[in-house]
GROMACS .gro file of C-alpha atoms in nm:
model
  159
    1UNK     CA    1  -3.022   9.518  -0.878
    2UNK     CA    2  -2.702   9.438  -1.015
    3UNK     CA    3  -2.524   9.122  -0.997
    4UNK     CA    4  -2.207   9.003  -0.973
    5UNK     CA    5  -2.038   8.664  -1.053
    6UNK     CA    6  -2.066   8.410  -0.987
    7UNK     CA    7  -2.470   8.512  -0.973
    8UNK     CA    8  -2.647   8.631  -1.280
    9UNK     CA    9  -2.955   8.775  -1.401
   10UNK     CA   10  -3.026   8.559  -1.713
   11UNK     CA   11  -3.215   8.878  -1.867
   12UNK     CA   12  -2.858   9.048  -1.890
   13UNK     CA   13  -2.705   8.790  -2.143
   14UNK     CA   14  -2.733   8.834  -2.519
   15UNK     CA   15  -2.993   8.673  -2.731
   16UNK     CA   16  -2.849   8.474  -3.025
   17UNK     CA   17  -3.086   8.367  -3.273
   18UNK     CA   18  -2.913   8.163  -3.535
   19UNK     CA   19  -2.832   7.819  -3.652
   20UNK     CA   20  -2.565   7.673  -3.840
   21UNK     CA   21  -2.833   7.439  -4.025
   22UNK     CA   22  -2.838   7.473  -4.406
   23UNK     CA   23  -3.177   7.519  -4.591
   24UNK     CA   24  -3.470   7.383  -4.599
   25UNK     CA   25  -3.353   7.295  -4.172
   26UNK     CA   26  -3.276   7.654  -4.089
   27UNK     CA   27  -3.651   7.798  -4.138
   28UNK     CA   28  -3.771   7.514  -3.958
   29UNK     CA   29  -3.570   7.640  -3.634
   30UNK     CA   30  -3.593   7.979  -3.663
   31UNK     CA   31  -3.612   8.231  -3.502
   32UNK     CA   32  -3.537   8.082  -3.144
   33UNK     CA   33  -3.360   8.242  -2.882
   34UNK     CA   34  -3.100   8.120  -2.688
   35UNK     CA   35  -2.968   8.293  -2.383
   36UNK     CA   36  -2.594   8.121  -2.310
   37UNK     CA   37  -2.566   8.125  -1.954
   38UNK     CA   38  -2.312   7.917  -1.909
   39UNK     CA   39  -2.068   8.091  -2.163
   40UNK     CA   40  -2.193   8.401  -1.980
   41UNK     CA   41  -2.048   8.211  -1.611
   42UNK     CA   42  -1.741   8.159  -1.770
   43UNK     CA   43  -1.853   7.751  -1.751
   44UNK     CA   44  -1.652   7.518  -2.005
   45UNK     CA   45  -1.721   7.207  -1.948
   46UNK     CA   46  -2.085   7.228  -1.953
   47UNK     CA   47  -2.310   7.416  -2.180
   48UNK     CA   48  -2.618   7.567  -2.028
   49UNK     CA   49  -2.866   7.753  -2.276
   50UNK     CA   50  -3.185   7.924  -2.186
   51UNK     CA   51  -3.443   7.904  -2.458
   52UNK     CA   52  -3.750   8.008  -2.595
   53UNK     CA   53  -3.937   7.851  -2.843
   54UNK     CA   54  -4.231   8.022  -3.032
   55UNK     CA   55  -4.522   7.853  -3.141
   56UNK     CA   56  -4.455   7.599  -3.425
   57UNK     CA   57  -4.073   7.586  -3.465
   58UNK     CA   58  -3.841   7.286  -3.394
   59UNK     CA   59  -3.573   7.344  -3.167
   60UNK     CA   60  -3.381   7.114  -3.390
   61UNK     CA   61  -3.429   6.840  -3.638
   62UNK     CA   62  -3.472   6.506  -3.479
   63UNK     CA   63  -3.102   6.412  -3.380
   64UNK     CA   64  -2.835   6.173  -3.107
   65UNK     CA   65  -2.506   6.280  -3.026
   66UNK     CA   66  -2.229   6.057  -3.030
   67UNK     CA   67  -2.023   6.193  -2.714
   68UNK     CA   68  -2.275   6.474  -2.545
   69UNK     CA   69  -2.519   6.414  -2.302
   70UNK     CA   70  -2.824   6.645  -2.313
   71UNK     CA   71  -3.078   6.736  -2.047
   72UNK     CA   72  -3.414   6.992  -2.119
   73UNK     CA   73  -3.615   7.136  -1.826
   74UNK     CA   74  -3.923   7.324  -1.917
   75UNK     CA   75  -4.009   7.621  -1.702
   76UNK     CA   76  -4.292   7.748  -1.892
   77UNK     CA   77  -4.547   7.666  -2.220
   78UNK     CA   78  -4.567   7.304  -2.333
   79UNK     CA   79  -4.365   7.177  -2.603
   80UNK     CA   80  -4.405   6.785  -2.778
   81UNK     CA   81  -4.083   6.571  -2.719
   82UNK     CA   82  -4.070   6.320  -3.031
   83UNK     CA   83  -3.863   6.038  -2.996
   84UNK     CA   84  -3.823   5.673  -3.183
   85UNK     CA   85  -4.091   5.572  -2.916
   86UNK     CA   86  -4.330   5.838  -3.034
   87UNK     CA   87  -4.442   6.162  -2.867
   88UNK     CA   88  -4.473   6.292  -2.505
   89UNK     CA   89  -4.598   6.657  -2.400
   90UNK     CA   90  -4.405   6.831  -2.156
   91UNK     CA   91  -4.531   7.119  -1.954
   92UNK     CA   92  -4.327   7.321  -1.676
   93UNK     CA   93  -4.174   7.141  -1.426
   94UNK     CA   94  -4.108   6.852  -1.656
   95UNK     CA   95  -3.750   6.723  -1.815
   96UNK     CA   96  -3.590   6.463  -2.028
   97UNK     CA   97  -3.260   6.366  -2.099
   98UNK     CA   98  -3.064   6.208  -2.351
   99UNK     CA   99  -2.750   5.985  -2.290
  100UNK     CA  100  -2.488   6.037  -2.540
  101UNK     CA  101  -2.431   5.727  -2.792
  102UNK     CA  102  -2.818   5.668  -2.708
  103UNK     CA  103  -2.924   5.656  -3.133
  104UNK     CA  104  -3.283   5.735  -3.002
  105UNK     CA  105  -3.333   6.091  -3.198
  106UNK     CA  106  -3.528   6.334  -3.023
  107UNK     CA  107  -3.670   6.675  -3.061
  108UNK     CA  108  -3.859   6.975  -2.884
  109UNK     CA  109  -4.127   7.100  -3.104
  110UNK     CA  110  -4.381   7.393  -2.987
  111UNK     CA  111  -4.697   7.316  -3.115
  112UNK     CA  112  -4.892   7.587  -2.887
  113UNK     CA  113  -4.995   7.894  -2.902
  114UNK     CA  114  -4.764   8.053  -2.682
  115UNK     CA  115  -4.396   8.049  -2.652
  116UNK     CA  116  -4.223   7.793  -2.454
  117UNK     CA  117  -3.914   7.860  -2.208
  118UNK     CA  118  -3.698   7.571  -2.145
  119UNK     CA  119  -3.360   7.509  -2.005
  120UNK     CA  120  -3.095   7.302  -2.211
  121UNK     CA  121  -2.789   7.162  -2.048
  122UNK     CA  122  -2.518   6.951  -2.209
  123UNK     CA  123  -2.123   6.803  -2.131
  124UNK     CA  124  -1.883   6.943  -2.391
  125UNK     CA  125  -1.751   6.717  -2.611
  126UNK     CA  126  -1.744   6.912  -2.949
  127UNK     CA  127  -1.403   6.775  -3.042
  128UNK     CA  128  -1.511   6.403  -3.074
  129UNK     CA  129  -1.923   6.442  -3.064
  130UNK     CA  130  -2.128   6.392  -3.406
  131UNK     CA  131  -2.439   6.400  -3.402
  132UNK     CA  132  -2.714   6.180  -3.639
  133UNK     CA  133  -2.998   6.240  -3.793
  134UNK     CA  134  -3.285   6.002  -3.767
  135UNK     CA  135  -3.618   6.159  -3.941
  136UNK     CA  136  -3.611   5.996  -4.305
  137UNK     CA  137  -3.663   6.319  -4.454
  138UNK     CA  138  -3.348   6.484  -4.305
  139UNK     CA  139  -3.026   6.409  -4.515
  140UNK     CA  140  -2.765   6.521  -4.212
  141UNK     CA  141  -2.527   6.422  -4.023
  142UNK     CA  142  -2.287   6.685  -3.801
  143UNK     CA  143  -1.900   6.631  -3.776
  144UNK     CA  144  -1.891   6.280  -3.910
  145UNK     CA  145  -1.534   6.157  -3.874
  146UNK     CA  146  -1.437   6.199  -4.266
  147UNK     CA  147  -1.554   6.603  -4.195
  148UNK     CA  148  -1.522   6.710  -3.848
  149UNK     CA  149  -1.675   7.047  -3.741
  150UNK     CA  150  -1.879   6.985  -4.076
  151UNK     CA  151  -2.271   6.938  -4.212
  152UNK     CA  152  -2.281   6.680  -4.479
  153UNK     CA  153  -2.527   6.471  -4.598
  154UNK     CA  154  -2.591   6.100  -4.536
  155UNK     CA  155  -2.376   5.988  -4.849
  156UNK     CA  156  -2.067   6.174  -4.706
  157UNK     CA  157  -2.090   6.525  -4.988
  158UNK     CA  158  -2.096   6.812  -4.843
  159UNK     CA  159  -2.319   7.116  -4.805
   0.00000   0.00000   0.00000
């Protein structure tokens, strides 16, 4: 059955599977694939992303965002959420969210055996947000305000 907006089948949008983290953080992330329903609905002031995550990626490296809230909803699998209080396993039905200028870093990682489906929803904010880096072994740091809509590296060089 065909639908038409403002209703959508989620199987109808595009897979994108890529990252704009340099190496050695790409591998580590891919492949994941993200279904962008809201850019699909025409929404822009909210991102909505529906995303799978197979068994031992990292949907990112541990990060906060300056001016973006962020909200995850899993709907199927279990994933680990790692944040500075430690870890937490989250199975369907269960969420977390992240306020932005919160620097608690967190991160979905899929240590199972099967994939994992979970929603991600965040505000907008691209034009101010940057977003930090908080695992000691990650030298990033996205858009800080000497390189906006830029990865560089803790000292401030670039990429």
């Amino acid at each position: 059955m065909a639908l038409n907006k403002p209703a959508l089948d989620p199987a109808a949008v595009e897979v994108i599977s890529r990252t704009g983290y340099p190496e050695p953080y790409r591998s580590r992330v891919l492949p994941r694939h993200k279904r962008p329903l809201g850019d699909a609905l025409g929404l822009t002031r909210i991102g909505i992303n529906l995303t799978m995550l197979p068994p031992g990626k990292e949907s990112s490296m541990r990060h906060w965002h300056t001016h973006e809230d962020e909200f995850v909803y899993v709907l199927e699998g279990e994933v680990v959420l790692r944040t500075d209080s430690g870890e937490q396993r989250l199975t369907a039905g269960m969420c977390a969210g992240f306020p932005a200028g919160s620097p608690d870093g967190h991160q979905i990682v899929n240590r199972g055996t099967q994939p994992a489906l979970y929603l991600e929803i965040s505000n907008r904010n691209t034009a101010q947000d940057s977003v930090y880096y908080t695992d000691a072994d990650v030298d990033l740091i996205w858009s800080p305000p000497h390189a906006p809509g830029k990865f560089t590296r803790r000292d401030g060089t670039p990429y």
